[in-house]
Coordinates of C-alpha atoms in Angstrom, one line a residue:
X230 CA 12.1 17.3 -13.5
X231 CA 10.5 13.7 -13.9
X232 CA 8.7 12.8 -10.5
X233 CA 7.6 9.3 -9.2
X234 CA 5.3 7.7 -6.8
X235 CA 6.5 4.0 -6.5
X236 CA 3.9 1.9 -3.7
X237 CA 4.3 -1.9 -3.3
X238 CA 0.8 -3.6 -4.1
X239 CA -0.1 -3.8 -0.3
X240 CA -2.2 0.2 -1.1
X241 CA -4.4 -1.4 -2.8
X242 CA -4.7 0.8 -6.0
X243 CA -3.2 -0.2 -9.0
X244 CA -4.2 3.2 -10.3
X245 CA -3.8 6.7 -8.4
X246 CA -6.8 9.4 -9.1
X247 CA -4.6 11.5 -9.5
X248 CA -2.1 13.9 -12.5
X249 CA 1.2 12.5 -11.8
X250 CA 3.5 8.9 -12.7
X251 CA 2.5 6.5 -10.3
X252 CA 3.3 2.6 -10.6
X253 CA 3.5 -0.6 -7.7
X254 CA 5.0 -3.5 -7.6
X255 CA 3.7 -6.7 -6.6
X256 CA 3.4 -8.7 -2.9
X257 CA 2.8 -12.3 -3.8
X258 CA 0.8 -14.7 -2.4
X259 CA 1.8 -19.0 -2.1
X260 CA -1.3 -21.1 -0.9
X261 CA -0.8 -24.8 -1.4
X262 CA 0.9 -25.3 -5.0
X263 CA -0.4 -21.4 -6.0
X264 CA 1.5 -18.2 -6.3
X265 CA -1.2 -15.1 -6.4
X266 CA 0.6 -12.4 -7.8
X267 CA -0.8 -8.9 -6.7
X268 CA -1.1 -6.8 -9.9
X269 CA -3.6 -5.9 -11.6
X270 CA -6.4 -8.5 -12.1
X271 CA -5.4 -10.8 -9.7
X272 CA -8.7 -13.1 -8.9
X273 CA -9.3 -11.5 -4.8
X274 CA -12.4 -14.2 -4.3
X275 CA -10.7 -17.0 -5.4
X276 CA -7.4 -16.6 -3.9
X277 CA -9.9 -16.6 -0.5
X278 CA -12.1 -19.0 -1.2
X279 CA -8.4 -21.3 -1.2
X280 CA -7.1 -19.3 2.2
X281 CA -10.8 -21.5 3.7
X282 CA -10.0 -24.1 2.0
X283 CA -6.5 -25.2 2.5
X284 CA -5.1 -27.1 5.1
X285 CA -1.9 -25.7 5.1
X286 CA 0.2 -22.6 6.1
X287 CA 0.3 -20.1 2.6
X288 CA 3.3 -17.7 2.8
X289 CA 4.2 -14.4 1.1
X290 CA 6.2 -12.8 -0.4
X291 CA 8.2 -8.9 -1.1
X292 CA 8.5 -7.4 -4.3
X293 CA 12.0 -8.3 -5.6
X294 CA 14.5 -5.4 -5.7
X295 CA 15.1 -5.9 -9.2
X296 CA 11.2 -5.1 -9.1
X297 CA 11.3 -2.1 -7.7
X298 CA 14.5 -0.8 -9.9
X299 CA 12.5 -1.7 -13.3
X300 CA 10.5 1.1 -11.2
X301 CA 12.3 3.2 -10.9
X302 CA 13.9 3.8 -14.5
X303 CA 13.1 6.3 -16.4
X304 CA 12.5 8.5 -13.2
X305 CA 14.5 11.8 -12.1
X306 CA 12.7 11.8 -8.4
X307 CA 11.6 8.6 -6.9
X308 CA 9.2 9.2 -3.6
X309 CA 8.9 4.3 -2.9
X310 CA 6.1 3.7 -0.7
X311 CA 5.9 0.2 1.4
X312 CA 4.2 -1.7 3.5
X313 CA 5.3 -2.0 7.5
X314 CA 8.6 -3.3 6.8
X315 CA 7.9 -4.6 10.5
X316 CA 5.7 -7.2 8.5
X317 CA 7.7 -7.5 4.8
X318 CA 11.2 -7.4 3.6
X319 CA 9.4 -4.7 0.9
X320 CA 11.5 -1.9 2.6
X321 CA 14.6 -3.8 2.3
X322 CA 14.3 -4.5 -1.2
X323 CA 13.1 -0.6 -2.0
X324 CA 16.2 0.5 -0.4
X325 CA 18.5 -2.0 -2.0
X326 CA 16.8 -0.7 -5.3
X327 CA 17.3 3.0 -4.3
X328 CA 21.3 1.9 -3.7
X329 CA 22.1 1.1 -7.0
X330 CA 19.8 3.3 -8.9
X331 CA 21.6 6.5 -7.8
X332 CA 24.3 4.3 -8.4
X333 CA 23.5 4.0 -12.2
X334 CA 21.4 7.4 -12.4
X335 CA 23.9 9.5 -9.5
X336 CA 22.1 12.7 -11.1
X337 CA 18.8 11.3 -9.7
X338 CA 16.7 11.7 -6.6
X339 CA 14.7 8.9 -4.0
X340 CA 13.5 8.1 -1.2
X341 CA 12.5 5.1 0.4
X342 CA 8.6 6.0 2.8
X343 CA 8.5 2.2 5.6
X344 CA 4.7 3.2 6.6
X345 CA 4.9 1.7 9.1
X346 CA 0.9 0.1 8.0
X347 CA -0.6 -1.4 5.4
X348 CA -3.5 -0.3 3.2
X349 CA -5.7 2.9 2.6
X350 CA -2.6 4.8 5.3
X351 CA -0.5 3.7 1.5
X352 CA -3.2 5.6 0.3
X353 CA -3.5 8.6 2.2
X354 CA 0.7 8.9 2.3
X355 CA 0.3 8.8 -1.8
X356 CA -2.4 10.9 -2.3
X357 CA 0.3 13.9 -0.1
X358 CA 2.6 13.5 -2.1
X359 CA 0.6 13.5 -5.3
X360 CA -0.5 17.1 -4.3
X361 CA 3.2 17.7 -3.5
X362 CA 4.4 16.8 -6.2
X363 CA 1.6 19.3 -8.6
X364 CA 2.1 21.9 -6.2
X365 CA 5.8 21.7 -8.2
X366 CA 7.2 21.6 -5.0
X367 CA 10.6 20.5 -4.5
X368 CA 12.1 17.1 -3.9
X369 CA 13.7 17.7 -0.6
X370 CA 10.9 19.5 1.0
X371 CA 8.6 17.1 0.0
X372 CA 10.5 14.7 1.4
X373 CA 10.5 16.1 4.9
X374 CA 6.5 16.9 4.5
X375 CA 6.0 13.4 4.0
X376 CA 8.3 12.6 7.3
X377 CA 6.7 14.8 9.7
X378 CA 3.0 13.7 7.7
X379 CA 3.9 9.6 8.9
X380 CA 3.4 11.6 12.2
X381 CA -0.5 12.2 11.7
X382 CA -1.8 8.9 9.2
X383 CA -3.0 6.4 11.6
X384 CA -4.2 2.3 10.9
X385 CA -7.3 0.4 13.2
X386 CA -8.1 -3.2 11.4
X387 CA -11.5 -5.2 12.6
X388 CA -11.0 -9.0 11.6
X389 CA -14.0 -11.4 11.7
X390 CA -11.8 -13.9 10.8
X391 CA -8.3 -15.5 12.6
X392 CA -8.6 -19.1 10.7
X393 CA -5.5 -18.2 8.3
X394 CA -3.6 -16.5 11.4
X395 CA -4.4 -19.9 13.4
X396 CA -3.4 -21.9 9.6
X397 CA 0.3 -20.1 9.6
X398 CA 1.1 -20.7 13.5
X399 CA -0.5 -16.5 14.4
X400 CA -3.3 -17.9 17.2
X401 CA -4.5 -21.9 18.3
X402 CA -7.3 -23.4 16.0
X403 CA -9.6 -24.2 19.2
X404 CA -9.1 -20.5 19.6
X405 CA -9.8 -19.7 16.0
X406 CA -13.0 -22.0 15.6
X407 CA -14.8 -20.3 18.8
X408 CA -14.4 -16.9 17.9
X409 CA -16.0 -17.8 15.0
X410 CA -19.0 -19.3 16.5
X411 CA -19.2 -16.9 18.7
X412 CA -19.1 -14.1 16.7
X413 CA -15.9 -12.4 18.0
X414 CA -14.2 -9.5 15.9
X415 CA -11.1 -8.1 17.1
X416 CA -10.1 -5.1 16.2
X417 CA -6.2 -3.7 16.0
X418 CA -4.2 -0.8 15.8
X419 CA 0.2 -0.8 14.6
X420 CA 2.3 -0.5 17.0
X421 CA 4.8 2.3 16.4
X422 CA 7.5 -0.1 14.9
X423 CA 4.5 -1.1 12.3
X424 CA 3.6 -4.4 14.2
X425 CA 0.7 -6.0 15.3
X426 CA -1.0 -5.2 18.5
X427 CA -4.4 -5.9 19.9
X428 CA -6.7 -3.5 21.2
X429 CA -10.0 -4.7 21.7
X430 CA -12.9 -8.0 21.3
X431 CA -16.3 -7.5 21.1
X432 CA -19.2 -9.2 19.9
X433 CA -21.4 -8.5 16.4
X434 CA -20.8 -6.5 13.7
X435 CA -22.7 -3.5 15.3
X436 CA -20.2 -2.9 18.2
X437 CA -17.7 -3.4 16.7
X438 CA -18.2 -0.3 14.6
X439 CA -18.5 2.5 17.0
X440 CA -15.8 0.5 19.1
X441 CA -13.5 0.8 15.7
X442 CA -14.4 4.6 15.9
X443 CA -13.5 5.4 19.6
X444 CA -10.5 3.3 18.8
X445 CA -9.6 5.8 16.0
X446 CA -10.3 8.7 18.5
X447 CA -8.2 7.7 21.3
X448 CA -5.4 8.1 18.3
X449 CA -6.8 11.1 17.5
X450 CA -9.3 11.1 14.6
X451 CA -10.6 14.6 14.4
X452 CA -13.4 13.7 10.8
X453 CA -9.9 14.6 8.9
X454 CA -9.8 12.2 5.9
X455 CA -10.0 8.1 6.6
X456 CA -9.4 5.5 3.9
X457 CA -11.8 1.9 4.4
X458 CA -10.4 -1.4 2.3
X459 CA -12.6 -4.1 2.9
X460 CA -12.2 -7.5 1.9
X461 CA -15.3 -8.9 0.6
X462 CA -17.1 -7.1 2.7
X463 CA -18.7 -3.9 0.8
X464 CA -21.8 -3.6 3.2
X465 CA -19.2 -3.5 6.6
X466 CA -17.0 -0.8 4.5
X467 CA -19.9 1.4 3.6
X468 CA -22.0 0.8 7.6
X469 CA -18.4 1.9 8.6
X470 CA -18.5 5.0 6.6
X471 CA -22.2 5.9 7.6
X472 CA -20.3 5.5 11.1
X473 CA -18.4 8.3 10.2
X474 CA -19.8 10.4 8.7
X475 CA -22.7 10.6 11.8
X476 CA -20.7 11.7 13.7
X477 CA -18.2 14.2 11.5
X478 CA -20.0 14.8 8.4
X479 CA -16.5 17.2 7.2
X480 CA -14.4 13.5 7.0
X481 CA -13.3 12.1 4.0
X482 CA -14.2 9.1 3.2
X483 CA -12.5 6.7 -0.2
X484 CA -13.8 3.2 -0.4
X485 CA -12.2 0.4 -2.2
X486 CA -11.6 -3.4 -1.7
X487 CA -7.8 -5.2 -0.6
X488 CA -6.1 -6.5 -3.5
X489 CA -4.1 -9.9 -3.0
X490 CA -1.9 -9.2 0.0
X491 CA -4.0 -7.4 2.2
X492 CA -7.0 -10.2 1.8
X493 CA -4.7 -11.7 2.9
X494 CA -4.3 -10.9 6.2
X495 CA -7.9 -9.2 6.4
X496 CA -9.4 -12.3 5.6
X497 CA -12.9 -12.6 4.8
X498 CA -15.0 -10.1 6.5
X499 CA -12.1 -7.9 7.3
X500 CA -11.7 -3.5 7.5
X501 CA -8.0 -2.0 7.3
X502 CA -9.0 1.3 7.9
X503 CA -6.1 4.2 7.5
X504 CA -6.9 7.9 8.9
X505 CA -5.1 11.3 9.9
X506 CA -5.2 12.7 12.9
X507 CA -5.9 16.1 11.1
X508 CA -8.9 18.3 11.3
X509 CA -10.5 18.5 8.2
X510 CA -9.6 22.0 7.5
X511 CA -6.6 19.9 7.0
X512 CA -7.8 18.0 4.5

C-alpha cells in the first residue's frame, strides 16, 4: 500500500524531513495585479513589501479541487491536511477531491484533516502522520490516532503589524497606525471552531514573548513539541525559542520561515506557533 501525506501550503513546509511520500498544494495571494502562488520558490520578501506599499485590499484563494485531486493520484492511502476551514475553503476543496478520487479508485482510502489552525500546527500533524506511517500502522489506526491527537495540538500567534488587516477591513486603519507607533503587539489564539481570537495586547517584544509563553501554558503546554514560523523575523523566533528552553530545557523546538499564505496573515515580524499540550516524554 502506497501512503501519501498531502498538505496545503499553509504548512510552510515544502519538504518533510522523513522517509515518506509528501507533497503540498498551493494557496494563492493576489495583491493589486500580481498573483503569488504559494509554492516552492515564492518570493516572500517581495510579497511582504508589496503588501506594505499597496493601498488596496488584497485577496487569497484556496487550492482548487483539481489541484488536490492531482496530488492524490498514484497513492492507495492519502492523508490530507488543510488550513482551518474557518479561514479558507481549502478543506471543502480537499473533501470534494476526496469524493472524486474514491469514485475513480474504489479501493483507495482518503482522510482529510481540518487542522482548525495554520502554520506549525499543520507541521505537527504531518510529523505525527509520518511517524505512524513509518511504524507501518494501518490506515484506520492512523486515522483514529490523528483524530485523537488533534485534541492536543494548539496554536498562538503574535503580530507586530496590523497594516494588512486594516487594508482588508479587519480593524480600523487609524488604530493600526497608532498601534505601530506605540509598539503594541497582539497575541491571539484559535477558537475551537478554528477562527482567530485575540488573547492579549501588550507593548514591546520582550513582554510579547513572555506573555505568549504564559498563553501557551494556559492552553496546557508542558514542555513538548513547538513549531515556530516567523515572517522575516528570525531574531524574534530565536528569542522565543530561548524563552521556551529557559523554562523547558527538554522541549523540542523547531523554527522555520512562513511562506506565502502565512506571511500574508502574520506580516513582517509576526510569529505563528504550533505546539502540543503533551509532556516531553511523549515526543
